[in-house]
Short mmCIF file of C-alpha atoms in Angstrom, two decimals:
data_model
loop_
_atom_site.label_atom_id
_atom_site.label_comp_id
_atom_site.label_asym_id
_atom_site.label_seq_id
_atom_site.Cartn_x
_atom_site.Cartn_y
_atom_site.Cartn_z
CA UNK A 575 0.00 0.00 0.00
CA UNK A 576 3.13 2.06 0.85
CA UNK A 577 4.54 1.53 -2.46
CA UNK A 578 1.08 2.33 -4.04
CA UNK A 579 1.24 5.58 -2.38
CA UNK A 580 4.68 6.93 -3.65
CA UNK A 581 4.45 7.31 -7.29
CA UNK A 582 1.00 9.15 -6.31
CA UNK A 583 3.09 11.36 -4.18
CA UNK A 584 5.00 12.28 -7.64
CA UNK A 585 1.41 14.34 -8.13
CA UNK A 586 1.72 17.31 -5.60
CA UNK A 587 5.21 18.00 -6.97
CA UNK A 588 4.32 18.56 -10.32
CA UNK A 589 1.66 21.05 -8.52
CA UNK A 590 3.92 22.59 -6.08
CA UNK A 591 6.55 23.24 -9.18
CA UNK A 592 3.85 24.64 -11.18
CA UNK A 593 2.71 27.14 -8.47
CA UNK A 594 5.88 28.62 -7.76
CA UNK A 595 7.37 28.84 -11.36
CA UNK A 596 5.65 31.75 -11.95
CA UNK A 597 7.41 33.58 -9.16
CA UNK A 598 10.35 32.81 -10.48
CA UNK A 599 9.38 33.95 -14.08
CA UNK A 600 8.57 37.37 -12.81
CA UNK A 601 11.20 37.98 -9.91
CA UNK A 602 14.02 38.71 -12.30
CA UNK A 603 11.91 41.17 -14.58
CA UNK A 604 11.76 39.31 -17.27
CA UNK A 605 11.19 35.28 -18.74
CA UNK A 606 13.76 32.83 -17.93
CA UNK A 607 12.51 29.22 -20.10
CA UNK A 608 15.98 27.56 -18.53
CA UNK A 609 15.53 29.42 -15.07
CA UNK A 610 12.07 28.40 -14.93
CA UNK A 611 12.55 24.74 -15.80
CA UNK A 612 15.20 24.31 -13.26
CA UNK A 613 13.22 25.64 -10.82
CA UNK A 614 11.11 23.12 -11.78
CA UNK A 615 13.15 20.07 -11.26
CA UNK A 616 14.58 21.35 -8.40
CA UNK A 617 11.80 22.04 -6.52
CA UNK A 618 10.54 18.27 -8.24
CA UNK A 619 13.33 17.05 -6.66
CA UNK A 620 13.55 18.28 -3.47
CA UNK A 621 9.71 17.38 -2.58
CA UNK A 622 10.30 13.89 -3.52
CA UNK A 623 13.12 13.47 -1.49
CA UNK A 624 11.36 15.14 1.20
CA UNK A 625 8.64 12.37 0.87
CA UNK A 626 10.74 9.69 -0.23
CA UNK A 627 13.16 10.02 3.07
CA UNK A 628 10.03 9.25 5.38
CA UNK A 629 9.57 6.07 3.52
CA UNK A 630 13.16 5.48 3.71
CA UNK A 631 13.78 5.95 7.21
CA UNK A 632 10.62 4.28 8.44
CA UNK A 633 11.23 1.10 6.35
CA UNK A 634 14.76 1.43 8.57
CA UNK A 635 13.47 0.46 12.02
CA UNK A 636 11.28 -2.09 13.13
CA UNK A 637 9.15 -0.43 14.95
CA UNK A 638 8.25 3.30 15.69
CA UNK A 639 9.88 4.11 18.88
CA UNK A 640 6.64 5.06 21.87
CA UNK A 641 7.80 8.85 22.20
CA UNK A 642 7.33 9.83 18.76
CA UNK A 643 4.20 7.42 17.77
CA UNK A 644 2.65 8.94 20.17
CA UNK A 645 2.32 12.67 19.11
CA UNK A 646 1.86 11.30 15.38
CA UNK A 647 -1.66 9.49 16.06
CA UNK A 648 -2.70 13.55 16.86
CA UNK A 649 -1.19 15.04 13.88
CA UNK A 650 -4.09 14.54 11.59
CA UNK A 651 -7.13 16.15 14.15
CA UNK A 652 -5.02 18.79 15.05
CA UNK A 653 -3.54 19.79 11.37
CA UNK A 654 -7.04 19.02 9.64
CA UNK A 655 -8.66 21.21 12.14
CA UNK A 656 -6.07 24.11 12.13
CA UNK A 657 -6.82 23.89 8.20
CA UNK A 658 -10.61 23.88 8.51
CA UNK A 659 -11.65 26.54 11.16
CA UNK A 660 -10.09 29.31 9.64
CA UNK A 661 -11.79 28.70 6.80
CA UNK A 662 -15.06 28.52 8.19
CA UNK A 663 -15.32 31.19 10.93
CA UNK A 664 -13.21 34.94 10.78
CA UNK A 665 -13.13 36.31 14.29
CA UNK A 666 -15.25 40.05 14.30
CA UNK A 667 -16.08 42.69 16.52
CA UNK A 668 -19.73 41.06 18.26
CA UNK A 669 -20.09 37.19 18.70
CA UNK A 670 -23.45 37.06 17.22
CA UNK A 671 -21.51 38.80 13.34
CA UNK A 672 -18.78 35.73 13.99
CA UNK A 673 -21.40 32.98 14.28
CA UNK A 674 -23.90 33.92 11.67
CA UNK A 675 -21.61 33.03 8.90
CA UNK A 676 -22.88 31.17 5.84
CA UNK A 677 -19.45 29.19 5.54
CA UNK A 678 -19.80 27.81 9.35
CA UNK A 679 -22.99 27.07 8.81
CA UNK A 680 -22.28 25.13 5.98
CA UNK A 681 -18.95 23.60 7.70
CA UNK A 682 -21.77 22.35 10.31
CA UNK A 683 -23.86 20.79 8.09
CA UNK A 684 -20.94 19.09 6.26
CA UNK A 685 -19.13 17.86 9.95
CA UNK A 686 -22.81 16.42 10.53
CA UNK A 687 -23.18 14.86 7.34
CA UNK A 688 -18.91 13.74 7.19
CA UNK A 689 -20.04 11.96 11.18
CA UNK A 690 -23.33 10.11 9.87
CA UNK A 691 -22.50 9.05 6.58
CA UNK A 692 -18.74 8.91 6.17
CA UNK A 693 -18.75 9.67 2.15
CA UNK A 694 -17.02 12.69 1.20
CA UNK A 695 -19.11 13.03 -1.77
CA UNK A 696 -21.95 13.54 0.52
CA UNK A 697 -20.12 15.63 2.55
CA UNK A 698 -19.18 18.29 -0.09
CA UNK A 699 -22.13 18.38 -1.57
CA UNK A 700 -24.53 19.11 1.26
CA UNK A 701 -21.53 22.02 2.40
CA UNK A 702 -21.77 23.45 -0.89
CA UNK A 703 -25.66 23.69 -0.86
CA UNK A 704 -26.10 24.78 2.64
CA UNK A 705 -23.67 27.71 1.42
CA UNK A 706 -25.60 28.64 -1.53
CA UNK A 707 -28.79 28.14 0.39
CA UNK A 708 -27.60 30.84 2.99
CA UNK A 709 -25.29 33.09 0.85
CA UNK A 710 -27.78 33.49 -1.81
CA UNK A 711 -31.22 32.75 -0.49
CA UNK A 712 -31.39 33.28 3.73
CA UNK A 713 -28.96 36.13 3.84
CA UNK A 714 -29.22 37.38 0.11
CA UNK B 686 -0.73 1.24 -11.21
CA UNK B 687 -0.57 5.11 -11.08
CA UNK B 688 -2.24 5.81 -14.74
CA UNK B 689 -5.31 6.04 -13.96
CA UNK B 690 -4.76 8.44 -11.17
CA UNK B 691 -2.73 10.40 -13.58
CA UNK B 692 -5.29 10.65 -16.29
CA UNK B 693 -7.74 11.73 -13.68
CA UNK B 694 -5.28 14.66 -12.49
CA UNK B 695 -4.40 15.80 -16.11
CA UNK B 696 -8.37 15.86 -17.39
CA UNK B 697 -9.04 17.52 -13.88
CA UNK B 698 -6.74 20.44 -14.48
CA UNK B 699 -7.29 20.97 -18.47
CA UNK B 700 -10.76 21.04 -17.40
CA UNK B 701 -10.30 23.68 -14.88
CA UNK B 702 -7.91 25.69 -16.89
CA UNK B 703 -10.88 26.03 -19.69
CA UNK B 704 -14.08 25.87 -17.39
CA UNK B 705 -12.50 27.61 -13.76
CA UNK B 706 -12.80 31.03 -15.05
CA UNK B 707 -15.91 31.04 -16.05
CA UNK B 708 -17.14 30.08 -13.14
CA UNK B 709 -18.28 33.38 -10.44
CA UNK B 710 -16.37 34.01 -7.65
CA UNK B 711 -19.43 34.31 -5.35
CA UNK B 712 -20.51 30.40 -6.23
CA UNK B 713 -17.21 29.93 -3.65
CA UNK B 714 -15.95 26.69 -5.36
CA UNK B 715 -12.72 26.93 -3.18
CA UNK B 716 -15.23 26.04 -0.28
CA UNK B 717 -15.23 22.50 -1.34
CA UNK B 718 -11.20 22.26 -0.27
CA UNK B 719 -12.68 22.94 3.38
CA UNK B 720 -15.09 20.63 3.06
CA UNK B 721 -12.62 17.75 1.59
CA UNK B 722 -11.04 18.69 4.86
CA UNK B 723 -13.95 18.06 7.26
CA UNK B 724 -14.39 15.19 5.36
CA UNK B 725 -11.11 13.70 6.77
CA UNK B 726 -11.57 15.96 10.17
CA UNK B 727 -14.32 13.95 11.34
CA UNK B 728 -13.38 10.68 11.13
CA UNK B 729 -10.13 11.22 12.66
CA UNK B 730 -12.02 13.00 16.08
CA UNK B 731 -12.55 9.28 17.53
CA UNK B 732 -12.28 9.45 21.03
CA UNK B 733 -11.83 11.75 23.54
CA UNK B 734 -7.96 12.98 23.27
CA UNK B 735 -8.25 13.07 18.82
CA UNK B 736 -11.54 15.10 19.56
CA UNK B 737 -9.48 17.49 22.25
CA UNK B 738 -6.68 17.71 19.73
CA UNK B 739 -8.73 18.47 17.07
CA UNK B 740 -10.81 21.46 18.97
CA UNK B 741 -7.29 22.76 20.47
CA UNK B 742 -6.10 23.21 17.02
CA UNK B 743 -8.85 24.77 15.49
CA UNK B 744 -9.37 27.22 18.25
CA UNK B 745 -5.67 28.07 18.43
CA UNK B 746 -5.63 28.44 14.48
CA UNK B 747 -8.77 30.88 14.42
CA UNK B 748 -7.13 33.05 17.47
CA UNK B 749 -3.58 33.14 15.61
CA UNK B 750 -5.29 33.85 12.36
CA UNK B 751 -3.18 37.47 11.72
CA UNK B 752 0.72 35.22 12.24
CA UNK B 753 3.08 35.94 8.76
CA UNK B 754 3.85 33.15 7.01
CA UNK B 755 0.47 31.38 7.74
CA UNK B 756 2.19 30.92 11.68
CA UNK B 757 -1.39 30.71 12.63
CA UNK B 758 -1.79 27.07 10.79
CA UNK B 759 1.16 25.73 12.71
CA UNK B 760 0.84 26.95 15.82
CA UNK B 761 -2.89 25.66 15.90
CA UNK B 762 -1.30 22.28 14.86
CA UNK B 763 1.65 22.33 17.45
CA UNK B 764 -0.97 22.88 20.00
CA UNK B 765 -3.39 20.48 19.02
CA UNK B 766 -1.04 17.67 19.36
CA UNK B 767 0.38 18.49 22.39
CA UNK B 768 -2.89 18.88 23.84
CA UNK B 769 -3.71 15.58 22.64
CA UNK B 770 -0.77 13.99 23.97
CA UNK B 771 -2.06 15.72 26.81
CA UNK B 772 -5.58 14.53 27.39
CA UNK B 773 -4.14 11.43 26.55
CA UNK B 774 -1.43 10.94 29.85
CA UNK B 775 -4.33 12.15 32.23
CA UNK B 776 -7.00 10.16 30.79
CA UNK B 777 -4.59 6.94 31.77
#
């Protein structure tokens, strides 16, 4: 499953390279094709190592010493959630302006949906209408 | 093994290149990253210390919103684990 996993991991680099050639492009004033392209496999490079190393160095030990697994299994609430909530809520002046907000609303509806059913599909779906349903019909 | 997931990226993004801007800011498409998100949020909030980790680092990355260098995201993180960890050792 592991190795199933890395050549995906080859897709966010391609992304990452993408996003930042651009800045690169315009930074010097003018186009750089060769500048550009070895920012490109650079960056390519770099993130797959970055990956790749994890894999590496896990496949190294037998087992995952106590001290570090146990931080790890709270990586993914904590990092998903510091993601999320600022997305959803912006803090203002009066409680009452930073709750009635059509994307927390929606990010309710979508938590409740995401705990019952499970299925992302479902899950982005009922956000996105809730959000439409407040932004252009309740609050419109 | 990774072809078809590499089809399904390359029609994805020719498709958005030609379709995204036509599409009106105010439909907030970008909302459904947030939503992919709770998607995988949920789930991992399974007991009590995942649930305290998860509030710890939403509430810290909502307060620390303002940080350069999107700070706010990792310091919500940082504390959501350790208050995890946390919960954990005196729920034992």
């Amino acid at each position: 499953m592991i190795e199933g996993f890395a050549p995906g991991s080859s897709i966010p680099v391609s992304g990452a390279a993408e996003a930042v050639a651009p800045v690169v492009a315009t930074a010097g004033g003018v186009t750089e094709p060769i500048g550009v392209w070895f920012a490109i496999v650079v960056i390519g490079v770099a993130t797959y190592g970055i990956r790749l190393s994890f894999i590496h160095l896990f496949g190294r030990i037998d087992e995952v010493p106590t001290r570090i697994k146990r931080p790890l299994r709270y990586v993914p609430p904590a990092v998903l959630a510091a993601l999320v909530l600022p997305d959803l809520l912006t803090l203002r002046p009066s409680i009452a302006a930073t709750l009635v907000d059509e994307r927390l609303i929606a990010g309710v509806a979508a938590g409740a949906v995401a705990w019952r059913t499970e299925n992302v599909f479902a899950t982005i779906t009922v956000g996105m209408v809730v959000l439409w349903l407040f932004r252009f019909v309740v609050f419109a | 093994m990774g072809a078809p997931l590499w089809i399904v990226w390359q029609v994805g993004t020719v498709v958005g290149v030609v379709v995204g801007t036509g599409v009106p800011d105010a439909w907030g498409l970008t909302f459904a990253i947030p939503l992919v998100f709770i998607a995988l949020l949920v789930p991992a909030m399974k007991d009590r210390p995942t649930v305290a980790a998860g509030v710890a680092g939403g509430v810290v990355a909502v307060l620390a919103t303002g940080l350069p260098l999107n700070l706010g995201m990792l310091a919500g993180a940082t504390a959501g684990i350790g208050v995890g960890v946390l919960t954990e050792v005196f729920d034992a």
